PDB file of C-alpha atoms in Angstrom:
ATOM      1  CA  UNK A  30     -30.622 176.300 200.205  1.00 83.00           C
ATOM      2  CA  UNK A  31     -29.695 176.739 196.544  1.00 86.00           C
ATOM      3  CA  UNK A  32     -29.129 180.317 195.444  1.00 97.00           C
ATOM      4  CA  UNK A  33     -30.888 181.706 192.387  1.00 97.00           C
ATOM      5  CA  UNK A  34     -27.504 182.104 190.726  1.00 97.00           C
ATOM      6  CA  UNK A  35     -26.589 178.441 191.273  1.00 96.00           C
ATOM      7  CA  UNK A  36     -30.028 177.260 190.162  1.00 96.00           C
ATOM      8  CA  UNK A  37     -30.058 179.187 186.900  1.00 97.00           C
ATOM      9  CA  UNK A  38     -26.431 178.332 186.111  1.00 97.00           C
ATOM     10  CA  UNK A  39     -27.245 174.639 186.557  1.00 96.00           C
ATOM     11  CA  UNK A  40     -30.415 174.973 184.476  1.00 96.00           C
ATOM     12  CA  UNK A  41     -28.562 176.646 181.609  1.00 97.00           C
ATOM     13  CA  UNK A  42     -25.868 173.971 181.699  1.00 97.00           C
ATOM     14  CA  UNK A  43     -28.554 171.347 180.945  1.00 98.00           C
ATOM     15  CA  UNK A  44     -30.967 173.222 178.671  1.00 98.00           C
ATOM     16  CA  UNK A  45     -30.782 175.146 175.434  1.00 98.00           C
ATOM     17  CA  UNK A  46     -33.404 176.531 173.076  1.00 98.00           C
ATOM     18  CA  UNK A  47     -34.189 176.495 169.372  1.00 97.00           C
ATOM     19  CA  UNK A  48     -32.542 179.848 168.676  1.00 96.00           C
ATOM     20  CA  UNK A  49     -29.312 178.854 170.390  1.00 98.00           C
ATOM     21  CA  UNK A  50     -29.220 175.447 168.692  1.00 98.00           C
ATOM     22  CA  UNK A  51     -29.741 177.057 165.275  1.00 97.00           C
ATOM     23  CA  UNK A  52     -27.011 179.614 165.987  1.00 97.00           C
ATOM     24  CA  UNK A  53     -24.674 176.788 167.078  1.00 98.00           C
ATOM     25  CA  UNK A  54     -25.429 174.863 163.870  1.00 97.00           C
ATOM     26  CA  UNK A  55     -24.719 177.935 161.745  1.00 96.00           C
ATOM     27  CA  UNK A  56     -21.471 178.573 163.673  1.00 98.00           C
ATOM     28  CA  UNK A  57     -20.328 175.003 163.039  1.00 97.00           C
ATOM     29  CA  UNK A  58     -20.210 174.055 166.713  1.00 98.00           C
ATOM     30  CA  UNK A  59     -19.558 170.388 167.351  1.00 98.00           C
ATOM     31  CA  UNK A  60     -22.585 168.535 168.730  1.00 98.00           C
ATOM     32  CA  UNK A  61     -25.117 165.984 167.576  1.00 98.00           C
ATOM     33  CA  UNK A  62     -28.798 166.925 167.529  1.00 98.00           C
ATOM     34  CA  UNK A  63     -30.988 163.922 168.359  1.00 99.00           C
ATOM     35  CA  UNK A  64     -34.705 163.652 167.630  1.00 98.00           C
ATOM     36  CA  UNK A  65     -36.085 161.304 170.288  1.00 98.00           C
ATOM     37  CA  UNK A  66     -39.634 161.100 168.864  1.00 98.00           C
ATOM     38  CA  UNK A  67     -41.310 158.089 167.284  1.00 97.00           C
ATOM     39  CA  UNK A  68     -40.727 156.841 163.752  1.00 98.00           C
ATOM     40  CA  UNK A  69     -44.020 158.465 162.740  1.00 97.00           C
ATOM     41  CA  UNK A  70     -42.972 161.829 164.152  1.00 97.00           C
ATOM     42  CA  UNK A  71     -39.610 161.634 162.389  1.00 98.00           C
ATOM     43  CA  UNK A  72     -41.293 160.782 159.068  1.00 97.00           C
ATOM     44  CA  UNK A  73     -43.707 163.688 159.426  1.00 96.00           C
ATOM     45  CA  UNK A  74     -40.856 166.163 159.734  1.00 97.00           C
ATOM     46  CA  UNK A  75     -37.665 166.838 161.645  1.00 98.00           C
ATOM     47  CA  UNK A  76     -34.966 169.398 162.193  1.00 98.00           C
ATOM     48  CA  UNK A  77     -32.499 169.557 159.337  1.00 97.00           C
ATOM     49  CA  UNK A  78     -29.260 167.925 160.454  1.00 97.00           C
ATOM     50  CA  UNK A  79     -30.787 165.870 163.279  1.00 98.00           C
ATOM     51  CA  UNK A  80     -30.359 162.145 163.747  1.00 98.00           C
ATOM     52  CA  UNK A  81     -33.218 159.909 164.828  1.00 98.00           C
ATOM     53  CA  UNK A  82     -33.011 157.845 167.983  1.00 98.00           C
ATOM     54  CA  UNK A  83     -36.286 157.326 169.887  1.00 98.00           C
ATOM     55  CA  UNK A  84     -35.706 157.757 173.621  1.00 98.00           C
ATOM     56  CA  UNK A  85     -36.545 154.116 174.368  1.00 97.00           C
ATOM     57  CA  UNK A  86     -33.700 153.010 172.038  1.00 98.00           C
ATOM     58  CA  UNK A  87     -30.925 155.276 173.338  1.00 98.00           C
ATOM     59  CA  UNK A  88     -29.436 152.858 175.876  1.00 98.00           C
ATOM     60  CA  UNK A  89     -29.032 150.164 173.218  1.00 98.00           C
ATOM     61  CA  UNK A  90     -28.089 152.302 170.203  1.00 98.00           C
ATOM     62  CA  UNK A  91     -26.099 155.295 171.425  1.00 98.00           C
ATOM     63  CA  UNK A  92     -22.934 153.423 172.477  1.00 98.00           C
ATOM     64  CA  UNK A  93     -22.759 151.849 169.009  1.00 98.00           C
ATOM     65  CA  UNK A  94     -23.763 154.899 166.951  1.00 98.00           C
ATOM     66  CA  UNK A  95     -22.641 158.081 168.715  1.00 98.00           C
ATOM     67  CA  UNK A  96     -19.207 159.218 169.875  1.00 98.00           C
ATOM     68  CA  UNK A  97     -19.431 159.836 173.636  1.00 97.00           C
ATOM     69  CA  UNK A  98     -16.906 162.677 173.348  1.00 98.00           C
ATOM     70  CA  UNK A  99     -19.316 164.772 171.254  1.00 98.00           C
ATOM     71  CA  UNK A 100     -22.018 166.687 173.151  1.00 98.00           C
ATOM     72  CA  UNK A 101     -25.640 165.763 172.482  1.00 98.00           C
ATOM     73  CA  UNK A 102     -28.725 167.971 172.268  1.00 98.00           C
ATOM     74  CA  UNK A 103     -32.080 166.169 172.365  1.00 98.00           C
ATOM     75  CA  UNK A 104     -35.546 167.306 171.374  1.00 98.00           C
ATOM     76  CA  UNK A 105     -39.090 165.979 171.367  1.00 98.00           C
ATOM     77  CA  UNK A 106     -42.372 167.503 170.173  1.00 97.00           C
ATOM     78  CA  UNK A 107     -43.050 170.527 172.344  1.00 96.00           C
ATOM     79  CA  UNK A 108     -43.015 171.994 175.840  1.00 94.00           C
ATOM     80  CA  UNK A 109     -45.900 169.631 176.583  1.00 95.00           C
ATOM     81  CA  UNK A 110     -43.809 166.520 175.863  1.00 94.00           C
ATOM     82  CA  UNK A 111     -41.371 164.932 178.310  1.00 97.00           C
ATOM     83  CA  UNK A 112     -39.683 162.723 175.705  1.00 97.00           C
ATOM     84  CA  UNK A 113     -36.768 165.164 175.538  1.00 98.00           C
ATOM     85  CA  UNK A 114     -36.206 164.811 179.282  1.00 98.00           C
ATOM     86  CA  UNK A 115     -36.410 161.016 178.973  1.00 98.00           C
ATOM     87  CA  UNK A 116     -33.871 161.097 176.153  1.00 98.00           C
ATOM     88  CA  UNK A 117     -31.562 163.454 178.033  1.00 98.00           C
ATOM     89  CA  UNK A 118     -31.702 161.183 181.090  1.00 98.00           C
ATOM     90  CA  UNK A 119     -30.848 158.128 178.975  1.00 98.00           C
ATOM     91  CA  UNK A 120     -27.818 159.896 177.474  1.00 98.00           C
ATOM     92  CA  UNK A 121     -26.722 161.199 180.891  1.00 98.00           C
ATOM     93  CA  UNK A 122     -26.849 157.681 182.340  1.00 98.00           C
ATOM     94  CA  UNK A 123     -24.493 156.599 179.548  1.00 98.00           C
ATOM     95  CA  UNK A 124     -22.059 159.391 180.434  1.00 98.00           C
ATOM     96  CA  UNK A 125     -22.762 161.717 177.482  1.00 98.00           C
ATOM     97  CA  UNK A 126     -22.662 165.479 177.863  1.00 98.00           C
ATOM     98  CA  UNK A 127     -26.288 166.292 177.067  1.00 98.00           C
ATOM     99  CA  UNK A 128     -28.712 169.202 176.928  1.00 98.00           C
ATOM    100  CA  UNK A 129     -32.435 169.259 176.281  1.00 98.00           C
ATOM    101  CA  UNK A 130     -33.709 171.721 173.671  1.00 98.00           C
ATOM    102  CA  UNK A 131     -36.628 173.364 175.442  1.00 97.00           C
ATOM    103  CA  UNK A 132     -39.637 174.102 173.266  1.00 97.00           C
ATOM    104  CA  UNK A 133     -38.848 171.078 171.111  1.00 98.00           C
ATOM    105  CA  UNK A 134     -39.784 170.673 167.489  1.00 98.00           C
ATOM    106  CA  UNK A 135     -42.778 172.986 167.915  1.00 97.00           C
ATOM    107  CA  UNK A 136     -40.702 176.034 168.791  1.00 96.00           C
ATOM    108  CA  UNK A 137     -38.081 175.198 166.178  1.00 97.00           C
ATOM    109  CA  UNK A 138     -40.861 175.377 163.576  1.00 97.00           C
ATOM    110  CA  UNK A 139     -42.483 178.459 165.099  1.00 96.00           C
ATOM    111  CA  UNK A 140     -39.136 180.281 164.881  1.00 95.00           C
ATOM    112  CA  UNK A 141     -38.901 179.385 161.189  1.00 94.00           C
ATOM    113  CA  UNK A 142     -35.790 177.232 161.432  1.00 96.00           C
ATOM    114  CA  UNK A 143     -35.049 174.653 158.682  1.00 97.00           C
ATOM    115  CA  UNK A 144     -37.068 171.435 158.714  1.00 98.00           C
ATOM    116  CA  UNK A 145     -37.348 168.506 156.331  1.00 98.00           C
ATOM    117  CA  UNK A 146     -38.939 165.129 155.763  1.00 97.00           C
ATOM    118  CA  UNK A 147     -38.022 162.207 153.516  1.00 95.00           C
ATOM    119  CA  UNK A 148     -38.962 164.237 150.427  1.00 96.00           C
ATOM    120  CA  UNK A 149     -36.678 167.157 151.329  1.00 96.00           C
ATOM    121  CA  UNK A 150     -36.924 170.646 152.783  1.00 96.00           C
ATOM    122  CA  UNK A 151     -40.289 171.836 154.113  1.00 95.00           C
ATOM    123  CA  UNK A 152     -41.510 175.455 153.981  1.00 93.00           C
ATOM    124  CA  UNK A 153     -40.232 177.778 156.695  1.00 91.00           C
ATOM    125  CA  UNK A 154     -42.780 179.873 158.569  1.00 88.00           C
ATOM    126  CA  UNK A 155     -42.164 182.540 161.181  1.00 89.00           C
ATOM    127  CA  UNK A 156     -44.545 183.013 164.132  1.00 91.00           C
ATOM    128  CA  UNK A 157     -44.572 186.597 165.406  1.00 91.00           C
ATOM    129  CA  UNK A 158     -46.032 185.343 168.694  1.00 92.00           C
ATOM    130  CA  UNK A 159     -42.709 183.756 169.680  1.00 87.00           C
ATOM    131  CA  UNK A 160     -40.094 185.895 167.910  1.00 84.00           C
ATOM    132  CA  UNK A 161     -39.403 189.144 166.113  1.00 87.00           C
ATOM    133  CA  UNK A 162     -40.092 188.539 162.432  1.00 85.00           C
ATOM    134  CA  UNK A 163     -37.727 190.505 160.217  1.00 79.00           C
ATOM    135  CA  UNK A 164     -38.823 190.977 156.618  1.00 71.00           C
ATOM    136  CA  UNK A 165     -35.406 190.021 155.209  1.00 64.00           C
ATOM    137  CA  UNK A 166     -35.716 186.624 156.946  1.00 55.00           C
ATOM    138  CA  UNK A 167     -39.243 186.072 155.598  1.00 55.00           C
ATOM    139  CA  UNK A 168     -38.010 186.862 152.074  1.00 56.00           C
ATOM    140  CA  UNK A 169     -35.383 184.130 152.259  1.00 55.00           C
ATOM    141  CA  UNK A 170     -32.427 185.427 154.227  1.00 57.00           C
ATOM    142  CA  UNK A 171     -31.130 183.697 157.322  1.00 54.00           C
TER     143      UNK A 171
END
């Protein structure tokens, strides 16, 4: 039987969340953030700094485009989407160190983290149902 300690340690070794990914970006940690959604989803908006690789294309593209020595974090739409898990599995099968960003693009947006589309940066909003909203952040701080 797996202990709770072992279970949660394993879970945290394979998952991360929007807040931790944003903090890692700001700290300059070395990883590549991969949006595994469709072309239409990517065009609609994406996390600033992400690269686009739909989960069905990972097996063919990743070995040519991404350094296997750099950890990967994948995301899809939301907690209701399993595309992130599909993408993480594809990277794992190729031998990449990979984590899935739980909450996906939805929670990234709800936490007010930077997003963009082909035209540039999109407005940041902060949802007080999923985070503490500090007034200095709403006014433009980070």
